[in-house]
Coordinates of C-alpha atoms in Angstrom, one line a residue:
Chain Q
X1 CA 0.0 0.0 0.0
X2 CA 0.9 3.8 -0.6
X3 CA 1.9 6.0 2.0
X4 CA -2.0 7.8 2.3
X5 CA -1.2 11.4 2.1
X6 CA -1.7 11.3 6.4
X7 CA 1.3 9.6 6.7
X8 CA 3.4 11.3 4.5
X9 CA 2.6 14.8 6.9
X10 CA 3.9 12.5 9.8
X11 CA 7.2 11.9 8.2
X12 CA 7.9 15.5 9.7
X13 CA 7.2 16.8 13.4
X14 CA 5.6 15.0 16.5
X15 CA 4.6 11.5 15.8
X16 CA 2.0 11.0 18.5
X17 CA 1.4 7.4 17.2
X18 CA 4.8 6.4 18.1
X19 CA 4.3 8.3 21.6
X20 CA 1.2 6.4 22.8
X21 CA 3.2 3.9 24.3
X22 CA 5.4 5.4 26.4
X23 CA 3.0 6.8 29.7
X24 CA 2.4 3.1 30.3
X25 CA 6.1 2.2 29.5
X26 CA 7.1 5.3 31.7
X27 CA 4.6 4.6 34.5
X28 CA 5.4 0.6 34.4
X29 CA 9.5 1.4 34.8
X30 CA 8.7 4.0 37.5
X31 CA 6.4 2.5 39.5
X32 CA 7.2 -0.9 39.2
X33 CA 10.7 -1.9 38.3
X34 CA 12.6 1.1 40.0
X35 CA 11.0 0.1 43.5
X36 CA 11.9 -3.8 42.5
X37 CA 15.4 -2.4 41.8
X38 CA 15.3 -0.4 45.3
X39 CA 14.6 -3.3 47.0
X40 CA 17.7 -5.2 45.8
X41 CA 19.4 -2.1 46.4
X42 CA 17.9 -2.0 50.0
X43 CA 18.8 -5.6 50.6
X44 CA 22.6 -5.3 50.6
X45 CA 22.3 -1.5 53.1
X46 CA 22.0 -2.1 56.6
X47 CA 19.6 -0.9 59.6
X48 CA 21.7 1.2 61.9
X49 CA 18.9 2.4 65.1
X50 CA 16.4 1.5 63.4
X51 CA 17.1 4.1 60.4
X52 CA 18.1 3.0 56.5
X53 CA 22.1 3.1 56.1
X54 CA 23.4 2.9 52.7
X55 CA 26.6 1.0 53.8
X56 CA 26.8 -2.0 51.8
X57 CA 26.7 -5.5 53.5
X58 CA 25.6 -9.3 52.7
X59 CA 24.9 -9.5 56.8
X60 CA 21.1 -9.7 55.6
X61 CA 21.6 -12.6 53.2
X62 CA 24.0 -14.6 55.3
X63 CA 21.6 -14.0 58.5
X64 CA 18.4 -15.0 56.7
X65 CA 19.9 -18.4 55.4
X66 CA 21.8 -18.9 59.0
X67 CA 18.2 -18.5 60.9
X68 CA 16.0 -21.2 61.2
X69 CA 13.1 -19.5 61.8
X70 CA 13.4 -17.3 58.4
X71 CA 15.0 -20.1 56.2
X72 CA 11.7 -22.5 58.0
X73 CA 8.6 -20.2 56.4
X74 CA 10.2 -20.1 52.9
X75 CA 10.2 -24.5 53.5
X76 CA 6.8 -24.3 54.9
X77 CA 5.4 -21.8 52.0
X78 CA 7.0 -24.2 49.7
X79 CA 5.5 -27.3 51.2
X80 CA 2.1 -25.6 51.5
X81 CA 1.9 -24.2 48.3
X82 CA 3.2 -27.3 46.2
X83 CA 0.3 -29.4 48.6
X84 CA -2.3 -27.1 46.9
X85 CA -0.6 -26.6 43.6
X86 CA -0.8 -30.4 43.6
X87 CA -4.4 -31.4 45.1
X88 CA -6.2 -28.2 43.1
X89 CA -5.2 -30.0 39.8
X90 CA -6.4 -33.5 41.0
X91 CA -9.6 -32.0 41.7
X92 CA -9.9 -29.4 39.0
X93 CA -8.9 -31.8 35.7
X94 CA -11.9 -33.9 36.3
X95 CA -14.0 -31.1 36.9
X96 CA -12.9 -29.7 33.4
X97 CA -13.1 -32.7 31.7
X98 CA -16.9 -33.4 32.8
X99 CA -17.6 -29.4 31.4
X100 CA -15.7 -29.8 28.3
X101 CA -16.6 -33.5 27.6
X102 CA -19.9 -34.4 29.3
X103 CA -22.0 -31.5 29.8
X104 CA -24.0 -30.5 26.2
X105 CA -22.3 -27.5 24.4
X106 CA -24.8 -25.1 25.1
X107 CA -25.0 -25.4 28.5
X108 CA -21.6 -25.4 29.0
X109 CA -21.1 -22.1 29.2
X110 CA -23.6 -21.6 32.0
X111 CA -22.0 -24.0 34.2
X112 CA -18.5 -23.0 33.3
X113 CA -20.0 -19.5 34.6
X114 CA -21.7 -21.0 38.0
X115 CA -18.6 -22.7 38.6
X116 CA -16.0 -20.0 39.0
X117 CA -18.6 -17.2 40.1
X118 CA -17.6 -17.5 43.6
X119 CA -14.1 -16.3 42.4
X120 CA -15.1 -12.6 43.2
X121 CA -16.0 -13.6 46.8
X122 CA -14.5 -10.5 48.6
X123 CA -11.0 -11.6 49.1
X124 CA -10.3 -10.7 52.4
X125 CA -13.8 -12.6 53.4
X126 CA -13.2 -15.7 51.9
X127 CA -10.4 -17.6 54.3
X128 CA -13.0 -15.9 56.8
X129 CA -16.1 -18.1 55.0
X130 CA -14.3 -21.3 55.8
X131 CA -14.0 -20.3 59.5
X132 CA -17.3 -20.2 59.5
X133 CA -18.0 -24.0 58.1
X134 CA -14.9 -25.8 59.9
X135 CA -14.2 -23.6 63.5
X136 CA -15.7 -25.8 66.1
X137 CA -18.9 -24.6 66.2
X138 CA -18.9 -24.1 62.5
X139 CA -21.8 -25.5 60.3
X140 CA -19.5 -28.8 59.0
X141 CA -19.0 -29.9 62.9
X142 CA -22.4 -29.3 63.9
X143 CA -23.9 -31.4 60.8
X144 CA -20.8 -34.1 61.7
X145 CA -22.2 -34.3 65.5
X146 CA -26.4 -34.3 64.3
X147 CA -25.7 -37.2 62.3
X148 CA -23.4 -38.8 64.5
X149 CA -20.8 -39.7 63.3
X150 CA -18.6 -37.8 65.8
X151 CA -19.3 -37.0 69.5
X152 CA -16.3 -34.4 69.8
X153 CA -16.2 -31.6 67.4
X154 CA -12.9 -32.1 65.3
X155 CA -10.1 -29.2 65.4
X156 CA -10.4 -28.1 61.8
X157 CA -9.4 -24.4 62.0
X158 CA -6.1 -23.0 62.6
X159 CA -3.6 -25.5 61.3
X160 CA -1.7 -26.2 57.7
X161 CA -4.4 -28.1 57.1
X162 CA -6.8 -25.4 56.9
X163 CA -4.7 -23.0 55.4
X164 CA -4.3 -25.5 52.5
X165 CA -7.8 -26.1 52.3
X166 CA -8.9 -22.4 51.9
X167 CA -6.3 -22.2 48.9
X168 CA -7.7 -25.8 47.5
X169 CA -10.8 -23.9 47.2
X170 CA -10.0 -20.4 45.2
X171 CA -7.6 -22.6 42.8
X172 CA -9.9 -25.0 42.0
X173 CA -12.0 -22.8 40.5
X174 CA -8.9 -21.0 38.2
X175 CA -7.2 -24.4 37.2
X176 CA -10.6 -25.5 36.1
X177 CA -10.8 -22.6 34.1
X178 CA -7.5 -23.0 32.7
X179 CA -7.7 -26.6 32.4
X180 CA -10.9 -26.3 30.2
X181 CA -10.2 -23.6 28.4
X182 CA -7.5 -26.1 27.0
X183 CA -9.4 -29.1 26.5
X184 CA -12.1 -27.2 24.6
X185 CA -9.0 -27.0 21.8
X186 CA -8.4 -30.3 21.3
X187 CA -9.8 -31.4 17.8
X188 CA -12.5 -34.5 18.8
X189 CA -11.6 -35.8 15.3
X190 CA -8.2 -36.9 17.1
X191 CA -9.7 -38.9 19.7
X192 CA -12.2 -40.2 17.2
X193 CA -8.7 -41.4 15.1
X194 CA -7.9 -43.0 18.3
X195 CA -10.7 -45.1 18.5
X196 CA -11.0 -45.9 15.2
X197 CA -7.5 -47.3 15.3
X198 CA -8.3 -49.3 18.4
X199 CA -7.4 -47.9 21.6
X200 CA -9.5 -48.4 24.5
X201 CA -11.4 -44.6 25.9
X202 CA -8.3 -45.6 28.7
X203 CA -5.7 -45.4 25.9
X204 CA -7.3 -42.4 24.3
X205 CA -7.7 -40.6 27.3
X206 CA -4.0 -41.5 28.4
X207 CA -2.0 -40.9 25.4
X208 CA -4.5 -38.2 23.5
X209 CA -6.0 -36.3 25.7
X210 CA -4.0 -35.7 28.7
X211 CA -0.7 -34.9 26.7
X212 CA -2.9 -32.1 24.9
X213 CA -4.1 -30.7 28.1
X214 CA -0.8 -30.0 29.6
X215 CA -0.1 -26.6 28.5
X216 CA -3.6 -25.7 30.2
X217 CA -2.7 -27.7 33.4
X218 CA 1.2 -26.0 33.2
X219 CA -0.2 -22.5 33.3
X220 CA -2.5 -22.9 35.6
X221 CA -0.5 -24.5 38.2
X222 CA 2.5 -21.7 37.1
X223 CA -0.1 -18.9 38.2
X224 CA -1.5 -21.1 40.9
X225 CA 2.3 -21.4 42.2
X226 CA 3.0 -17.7 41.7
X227 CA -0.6 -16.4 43.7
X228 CA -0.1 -18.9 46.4
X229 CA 3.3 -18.7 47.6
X230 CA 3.0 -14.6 48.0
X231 CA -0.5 -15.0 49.6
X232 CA -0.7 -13.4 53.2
X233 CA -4.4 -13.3 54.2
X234 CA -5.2 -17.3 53.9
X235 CA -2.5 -18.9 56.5
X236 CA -3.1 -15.5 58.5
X237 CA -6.6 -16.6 59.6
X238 CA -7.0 -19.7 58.5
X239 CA -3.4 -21.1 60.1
X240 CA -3.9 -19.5 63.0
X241 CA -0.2 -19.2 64.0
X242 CA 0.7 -23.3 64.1
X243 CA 3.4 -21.7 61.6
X244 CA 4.6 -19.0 59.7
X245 CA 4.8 -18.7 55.7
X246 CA 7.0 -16.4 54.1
X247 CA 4.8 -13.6 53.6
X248 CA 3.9 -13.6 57.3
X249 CA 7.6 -13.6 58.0
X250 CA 7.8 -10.7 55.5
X251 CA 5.0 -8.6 57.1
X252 CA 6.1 -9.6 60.7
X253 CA 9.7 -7.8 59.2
X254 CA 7.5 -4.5 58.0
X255 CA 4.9 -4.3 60.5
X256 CA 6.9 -5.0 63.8
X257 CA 10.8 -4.1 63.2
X258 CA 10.1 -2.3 59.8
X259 CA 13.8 -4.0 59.1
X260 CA 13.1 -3.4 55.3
X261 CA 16.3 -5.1 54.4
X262 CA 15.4 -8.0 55.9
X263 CA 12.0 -7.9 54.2
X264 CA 13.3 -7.4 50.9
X265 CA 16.2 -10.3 51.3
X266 CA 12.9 -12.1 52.0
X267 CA 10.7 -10.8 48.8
X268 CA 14.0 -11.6 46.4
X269 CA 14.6 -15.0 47.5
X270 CA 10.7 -15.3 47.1
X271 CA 11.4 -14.0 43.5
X272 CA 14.1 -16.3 42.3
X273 CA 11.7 -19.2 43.8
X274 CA 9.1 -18.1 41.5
X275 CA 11.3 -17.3 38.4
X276 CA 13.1 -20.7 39.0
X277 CA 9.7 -22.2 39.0
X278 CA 8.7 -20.7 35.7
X279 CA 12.1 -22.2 34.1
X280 CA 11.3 -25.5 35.4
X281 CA 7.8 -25.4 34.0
X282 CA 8.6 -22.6 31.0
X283 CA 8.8 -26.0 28.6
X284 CA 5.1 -26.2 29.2
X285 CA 4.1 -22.9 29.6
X286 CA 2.6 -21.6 26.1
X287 CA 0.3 -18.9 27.2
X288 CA -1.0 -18.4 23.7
X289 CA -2.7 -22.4 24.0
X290 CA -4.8 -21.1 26.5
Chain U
X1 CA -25.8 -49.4 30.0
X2 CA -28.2 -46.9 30.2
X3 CA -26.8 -42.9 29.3
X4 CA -28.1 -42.3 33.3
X5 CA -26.0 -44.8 34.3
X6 CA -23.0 -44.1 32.6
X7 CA -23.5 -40.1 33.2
X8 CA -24.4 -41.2 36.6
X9 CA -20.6 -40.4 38.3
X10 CA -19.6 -37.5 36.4
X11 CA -23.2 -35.9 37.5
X12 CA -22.2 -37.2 41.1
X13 CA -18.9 -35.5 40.6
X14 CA -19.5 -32.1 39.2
X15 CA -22.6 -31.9 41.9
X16 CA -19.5 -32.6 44.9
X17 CA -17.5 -30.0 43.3
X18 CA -20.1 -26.8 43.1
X19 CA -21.1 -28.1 46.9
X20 CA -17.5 -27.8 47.9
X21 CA -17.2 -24.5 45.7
X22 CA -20.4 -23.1 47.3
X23 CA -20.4 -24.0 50.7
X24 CA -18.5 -21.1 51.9
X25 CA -20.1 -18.8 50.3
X26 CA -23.5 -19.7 51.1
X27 CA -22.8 -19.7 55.0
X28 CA -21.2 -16.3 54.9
X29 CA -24.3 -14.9 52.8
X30 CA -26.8 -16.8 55.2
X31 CA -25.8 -16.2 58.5
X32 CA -25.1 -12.4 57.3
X33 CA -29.0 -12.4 58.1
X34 CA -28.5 -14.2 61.7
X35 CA -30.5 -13.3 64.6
X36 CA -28.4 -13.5 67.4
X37 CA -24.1 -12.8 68.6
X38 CA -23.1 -15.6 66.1
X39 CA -22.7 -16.8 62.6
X40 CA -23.2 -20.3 63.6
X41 CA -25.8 -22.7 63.7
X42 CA -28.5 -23.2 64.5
X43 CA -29.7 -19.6 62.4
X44 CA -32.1 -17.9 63.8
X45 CA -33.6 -15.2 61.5
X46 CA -33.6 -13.6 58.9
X47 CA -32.6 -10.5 60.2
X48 CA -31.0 -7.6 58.9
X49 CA -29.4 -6.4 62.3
X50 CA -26.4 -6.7 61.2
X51 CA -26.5 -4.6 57.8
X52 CA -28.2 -2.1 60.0
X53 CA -25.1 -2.4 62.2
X54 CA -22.7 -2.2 59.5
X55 CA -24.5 0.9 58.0
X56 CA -24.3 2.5 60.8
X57 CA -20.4 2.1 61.8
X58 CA -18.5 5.1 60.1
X59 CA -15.1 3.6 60.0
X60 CA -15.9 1.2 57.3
X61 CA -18.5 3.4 55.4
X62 CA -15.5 5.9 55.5
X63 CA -13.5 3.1 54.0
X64 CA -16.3 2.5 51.5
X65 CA -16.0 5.7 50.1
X66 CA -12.5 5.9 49.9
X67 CA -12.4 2.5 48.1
X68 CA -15.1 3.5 45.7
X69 CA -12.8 6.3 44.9
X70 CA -9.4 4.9 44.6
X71 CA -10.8 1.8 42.7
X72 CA -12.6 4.8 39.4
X73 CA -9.3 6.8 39.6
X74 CA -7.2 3.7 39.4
X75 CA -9.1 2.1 37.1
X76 CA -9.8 5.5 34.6
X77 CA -6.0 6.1 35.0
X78 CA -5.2 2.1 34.1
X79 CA -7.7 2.0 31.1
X80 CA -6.4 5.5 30.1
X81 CA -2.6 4.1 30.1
X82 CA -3.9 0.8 28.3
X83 CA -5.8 2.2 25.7
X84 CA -2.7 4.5 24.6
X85 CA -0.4 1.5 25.0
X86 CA -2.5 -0.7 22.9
X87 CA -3.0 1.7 20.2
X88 CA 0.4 2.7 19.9
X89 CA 1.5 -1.1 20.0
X90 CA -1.6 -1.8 17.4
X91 CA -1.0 1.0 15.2
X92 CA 2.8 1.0 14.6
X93 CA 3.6 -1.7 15.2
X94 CA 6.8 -0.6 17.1
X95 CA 10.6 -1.7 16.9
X96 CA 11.1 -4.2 20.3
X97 CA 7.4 -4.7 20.1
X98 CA 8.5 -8.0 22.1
X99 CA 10.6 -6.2 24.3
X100 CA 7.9 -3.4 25.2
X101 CA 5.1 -6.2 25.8
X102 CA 7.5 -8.3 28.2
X103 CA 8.0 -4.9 30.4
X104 CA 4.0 -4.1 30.3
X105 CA 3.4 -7.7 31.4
X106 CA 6.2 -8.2 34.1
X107 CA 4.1 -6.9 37.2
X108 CA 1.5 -10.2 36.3
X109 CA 4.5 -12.5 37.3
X110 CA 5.3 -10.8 40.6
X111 CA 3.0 -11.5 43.7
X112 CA 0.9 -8.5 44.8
X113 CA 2.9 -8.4 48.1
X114 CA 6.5 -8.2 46.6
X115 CA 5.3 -5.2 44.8
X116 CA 3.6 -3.4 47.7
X117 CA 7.0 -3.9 49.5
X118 CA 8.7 -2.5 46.8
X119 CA 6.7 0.8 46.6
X120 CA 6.3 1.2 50.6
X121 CA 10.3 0.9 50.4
X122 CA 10.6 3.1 47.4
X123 CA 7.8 5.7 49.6
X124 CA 10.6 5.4 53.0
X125 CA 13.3 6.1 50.3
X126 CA 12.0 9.3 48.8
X127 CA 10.3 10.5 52.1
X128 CA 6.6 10.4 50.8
X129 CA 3.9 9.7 53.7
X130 CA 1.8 7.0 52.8
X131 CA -1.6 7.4 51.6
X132 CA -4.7 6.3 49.5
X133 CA -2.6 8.4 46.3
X134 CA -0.2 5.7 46.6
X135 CA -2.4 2.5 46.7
X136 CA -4.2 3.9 43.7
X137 CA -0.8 4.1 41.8
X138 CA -0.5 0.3 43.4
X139 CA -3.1 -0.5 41.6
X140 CA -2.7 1.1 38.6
X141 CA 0.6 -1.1 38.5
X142 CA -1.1 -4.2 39.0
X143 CA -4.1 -3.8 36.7
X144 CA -2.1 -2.5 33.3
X145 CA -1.1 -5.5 32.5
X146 CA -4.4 -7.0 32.2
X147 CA -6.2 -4.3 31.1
X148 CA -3.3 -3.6 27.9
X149 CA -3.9 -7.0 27.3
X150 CA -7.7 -7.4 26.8
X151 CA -7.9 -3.8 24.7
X152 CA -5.0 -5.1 22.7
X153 CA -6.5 -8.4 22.1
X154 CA -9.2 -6.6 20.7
X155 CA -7.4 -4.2 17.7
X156 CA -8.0 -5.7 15.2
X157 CA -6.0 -4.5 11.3
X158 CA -9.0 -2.7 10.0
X159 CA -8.7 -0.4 13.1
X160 CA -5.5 0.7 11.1
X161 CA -7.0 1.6 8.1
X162 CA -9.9 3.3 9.9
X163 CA -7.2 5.5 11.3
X164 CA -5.7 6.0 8.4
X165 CA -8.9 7.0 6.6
X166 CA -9.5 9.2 9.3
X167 CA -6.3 11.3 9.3
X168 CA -6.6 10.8 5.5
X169 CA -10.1 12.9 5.8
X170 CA -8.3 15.6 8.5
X171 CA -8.9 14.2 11.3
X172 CA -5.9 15.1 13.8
X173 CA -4.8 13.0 16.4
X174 CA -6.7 13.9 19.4
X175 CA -9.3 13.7 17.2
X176 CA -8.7 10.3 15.4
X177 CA -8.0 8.7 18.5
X178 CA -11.5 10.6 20.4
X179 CA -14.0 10.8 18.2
X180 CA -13.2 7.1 15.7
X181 CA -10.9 4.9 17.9
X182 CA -12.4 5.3 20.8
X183 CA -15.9 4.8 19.8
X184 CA -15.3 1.8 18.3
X185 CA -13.4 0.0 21.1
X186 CA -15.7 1.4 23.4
X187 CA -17.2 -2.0 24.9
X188 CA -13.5 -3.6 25.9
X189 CA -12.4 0.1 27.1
X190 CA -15.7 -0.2 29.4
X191 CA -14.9 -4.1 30.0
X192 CA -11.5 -3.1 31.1
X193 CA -12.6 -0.1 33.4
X194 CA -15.1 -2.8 35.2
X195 CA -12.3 -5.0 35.5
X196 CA -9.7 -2.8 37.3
X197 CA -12.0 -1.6 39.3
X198 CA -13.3 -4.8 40.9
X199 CA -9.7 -5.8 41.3
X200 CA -9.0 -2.7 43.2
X201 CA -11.7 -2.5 45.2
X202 CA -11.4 -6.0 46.4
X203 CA -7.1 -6.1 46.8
X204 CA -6.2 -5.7 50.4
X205 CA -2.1 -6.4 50.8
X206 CA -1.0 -3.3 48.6
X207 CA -4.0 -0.8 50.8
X208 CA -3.0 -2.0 53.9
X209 CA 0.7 -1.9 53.1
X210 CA 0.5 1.4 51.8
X211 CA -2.4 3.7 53.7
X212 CA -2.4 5.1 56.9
X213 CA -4.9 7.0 58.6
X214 CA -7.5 7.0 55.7
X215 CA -7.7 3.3 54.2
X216 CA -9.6 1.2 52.4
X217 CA -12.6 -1.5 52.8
X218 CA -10.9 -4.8 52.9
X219 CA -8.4 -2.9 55.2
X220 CA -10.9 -2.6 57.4
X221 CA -12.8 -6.0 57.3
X222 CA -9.4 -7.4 57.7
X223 CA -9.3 -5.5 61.4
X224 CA -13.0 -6.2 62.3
X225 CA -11.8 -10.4 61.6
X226 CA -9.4 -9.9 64.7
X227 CA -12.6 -9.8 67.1
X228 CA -13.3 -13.3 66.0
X229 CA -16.6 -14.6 64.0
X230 CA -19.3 -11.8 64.1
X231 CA -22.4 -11.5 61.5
X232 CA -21.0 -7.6 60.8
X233 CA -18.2 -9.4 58.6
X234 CA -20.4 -11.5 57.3
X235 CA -22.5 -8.3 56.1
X236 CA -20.0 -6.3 54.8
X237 CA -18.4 -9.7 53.0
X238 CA -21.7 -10.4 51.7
X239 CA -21.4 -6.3 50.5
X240 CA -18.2 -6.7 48.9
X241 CA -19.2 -9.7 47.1
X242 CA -22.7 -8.4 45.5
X243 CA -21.2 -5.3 44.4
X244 CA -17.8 -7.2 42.4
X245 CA -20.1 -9.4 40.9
X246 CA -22.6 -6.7 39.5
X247 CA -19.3 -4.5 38.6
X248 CA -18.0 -7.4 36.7
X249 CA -21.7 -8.7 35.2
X250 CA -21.8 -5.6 33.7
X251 CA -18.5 -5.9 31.8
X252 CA -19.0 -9.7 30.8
X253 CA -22.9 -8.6 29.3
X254 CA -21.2 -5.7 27.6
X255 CA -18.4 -7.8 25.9
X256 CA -20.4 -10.7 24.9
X257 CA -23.1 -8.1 23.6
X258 CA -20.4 -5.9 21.5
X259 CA -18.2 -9.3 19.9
X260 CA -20.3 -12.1 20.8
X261 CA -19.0 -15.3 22.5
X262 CA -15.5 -15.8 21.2
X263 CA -14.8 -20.2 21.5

């Protein structure tokens, strides 16, 4: 095509066009990577009476791995987050599967919708909501003890258990979506191939289907991974204090010693847990699949 | 086998699932209308003593207001930032187009907390008081990405010749990018405002790491849930809840309406 006579006149002067970009560039570098990049520069000052030193140290690195109580929440975040990473996608796949293979096409979207609506719970609220159903007088003990089949109520609340059970919840609902969103892709004339060649729905399912579905299952446990792991509110009420995650360790640093280097050794190691993550899982990760 | 039969345990299944998915929910909205000191069983009601309760405590209808507001400033000045990005990516196509996308994106991959510490850090730095200013830039940081994303998904090439015929026919840019542009991607500018704003008014780490005397909603709720299990929480959960899903109803009608269910 011709240059139109408009873009000829642009050759010269302001080029707004080419300009458009940058508030968002600008605001995105000065809002978000400088204060990552003060952070690492915070991490190496030190804290001298309680004031911000810029006298460079790696006291705050050595001192968080030689604690055990520092180096113990990254474990237990770890531990926690790869227990819901892990029992979200054995309860999500199926629940995908029946939306994308059993449920008729045109209701699909409507239960796809009911599904996930309770995403937009009020965030803060929701580790709340399963205080209500599991704390001792909570609704799941009371309908335990009317029917019998305990006496006692059971200690639910306030332990890992909990806290892995209100994630378990919220990431159901987005691996489903994720999950689905990827099975909806795959062409049924493959699996009908499949069967015509001889494999069993066992052998289809095994070596067609779930191979296809792994980019949807990889992004959704990536996102899963990084939303979890940084997640304050959830082991704040639901764990009670049995233990401390990382991002309670790194709001106990803010709120009660505001010993920012300490808190941003702890955000950065956080960081290269979540970007080694995405390397181990970047094979799988093709966002555009999704 | 009969198709009930063989239906029978994915049916069994997806009904277990929307029971475990609902259950919260439901108790928090039910026992929001309790009669009595605890949202517990057995309920006694409905009552609304405890919306009446929650209506009339100032703190959080303070903290109302001020999340209302920070989550339409954030989420004008996010779409605003988008929309230009989006164009300028869309219509020119730029030199490190890869480059500039991977910046926009970045904040997605970092938790909500990591940033907050950055920019309370940055804030203790440069000497700036905390305050509602800088959880709305907060959010404005988290939101772009999403919101760049969704209008960009939707510019489309003929939105390049329509601004070419419009500058063709005189049109300058303030004027191409007003009165054609933004008409037309009206519906995922709208979808995106919706969007941002739900995500603001419902994100507590970055408010309560970054306000001090005046502060937002969740902020709040998150200091009435120290006095234990009371049906006010439940209320103003129950608030919260109703008002991200009618924000966010809105923008899902509105995009389905303007470019019809995309498969």
């Amino acid at each position: 095509m011709s240059p139109s006579s408009a873009q000829m006149k642009r050759r010269a002067g302001f080029d707004f066009t080419r300009w458009a970009i940058h508030p968002a560039l600008i605001f995105t570098v000065v809002f978000f990577a400088l204060p990552l990049t003060a952070m690492v520069v915070v991490s190496f000052w030190q804290r001298v009476y309680g004031k911000l030193t810029a006298t460079w140290t790696l006291a705050n690195y050595s001192k968080f791995f030689a604690k055990d109580y520092l180096l113990d929440a990254l474990l237990n975040s770890i531990e926690v987050t790869l227990a819901t990473t892990a029992i979200s996608i054995l309860l999500a796949y199926p629940l995908a599967y029946i939306l994308a293979y059993r449920i008729p096409a045109h209701w699909q979207r409507f239960v796809l919708i009911l599904t996930v609506l309770p995403f937009w719970t009020a965030y803060v609220v929701r580790s709340y909501s399963w205080l209500l159903v599991i704390s001792e007088k909570g609704i799941l003990n009371v309908m335990l003890m009317d029917i019998g089949l305990i006496n006692e109520p059971l200690a639910m609340s306030y332990s890992r258990g909990a806290t892995v059970l209100g994630f378990v919840h919220f990431f159901t609902m987005l691996l489903t979506l994720t999950i689905y969103a990827n099975l909806v892709q795959i062409k049924s004339s493959y699996r009908k191939a499949a069967a015509d060649l001889g494999a069993s729905p066992l052998q289809v399912f095994l070596r067609i289907t779930l191979p296809l579905s792994l980019p949807g299952v990889a992004v959704g446990a990536f996102i899963t991974f990084v939303i979890c792991i940084g997640d304050y509110i959830t082991p704040q009420i639901l764990g009670g204090g049995t233990e401390v995650l990382i991002p309670q360790a790194i709001m106990l640093q803010v709120s009660r010693a505001a010993n920012f280097p300490m808190a941003s050794v702890m955000s950065i190691t956080l960081m290269v847990v979540v970007v080694a993550v995405y390397f181990i899982s970047a094979k799988h990760l093709k966002m555009e699949r999704v | 086998m009969p198709a009930w039969i063989k239906n029978a345990p994915a049916a069994a299944y997806l009904i277990a699932a929307l029971v475990f998915i609902y259950l919260p929910v439901v108790v928090l909205v039910v026992f929001s209308f309790q009669d009595g000191l605890l949202p517990v069983p057995p309920f006694n009601g409905p009552s609304l003593q405890w919306y009446e309760k929650m209506f009339a405590n100032e703190r959080l209808m303070d903290s109302l207001l001020n999340s209302v507001v920070v989550a339409i400033s954030s989420a004008l000045v996010t779409t605003v930032l988008g929309f230009l990005a989006a164009y300028g990516m869309a219509r020119r196509k730029p030199r490190f187009a890869g480059s500039i996308r991977f910046v926009l994106m970045a904040p997605l991959t970092v938790s909500y907390l990591i940033i907050g510490i950055g920019l309370l850090i940055t804030l203790n730095i440069v000497g700036i008081p905390k305050s509602l200013f800088a959880v709305g830039i907060g959010h404005v940081v988290i939101n772009l990405p999403l919101c760049f994303a969704i209008i960009y998904s939707q510019f489309g090439d003929h939105l390049r010749n329509i601004d070419w015929a419009a500058r063709d026919l005189g049109a300058g840019d303030f004027h191409t990018l007003t009165r054609v542009i933004a008409p037309i991607m009206k519906p995922s500018l709208f979808a995106s405002f919706c969007l941002s704003a739900t995500l603001s008014w419902d994100e507590f780490i970055i408010a309560f790491l970054l306000s001090r005397f005046e502060v937002t909603m969740p902020v709040i709720i998150f200091e009435m849930l120290r006095a234990g299990l009371t049906p006010e929480v439940n209320a103003a959960g129950t608030m919260v809840f109703a008002i991200s899903m009618v924000t966010v109803g809105i923008a899902a009608v509105v995009m389905v309406l303007n470019y019809g269910v995309k498969k």
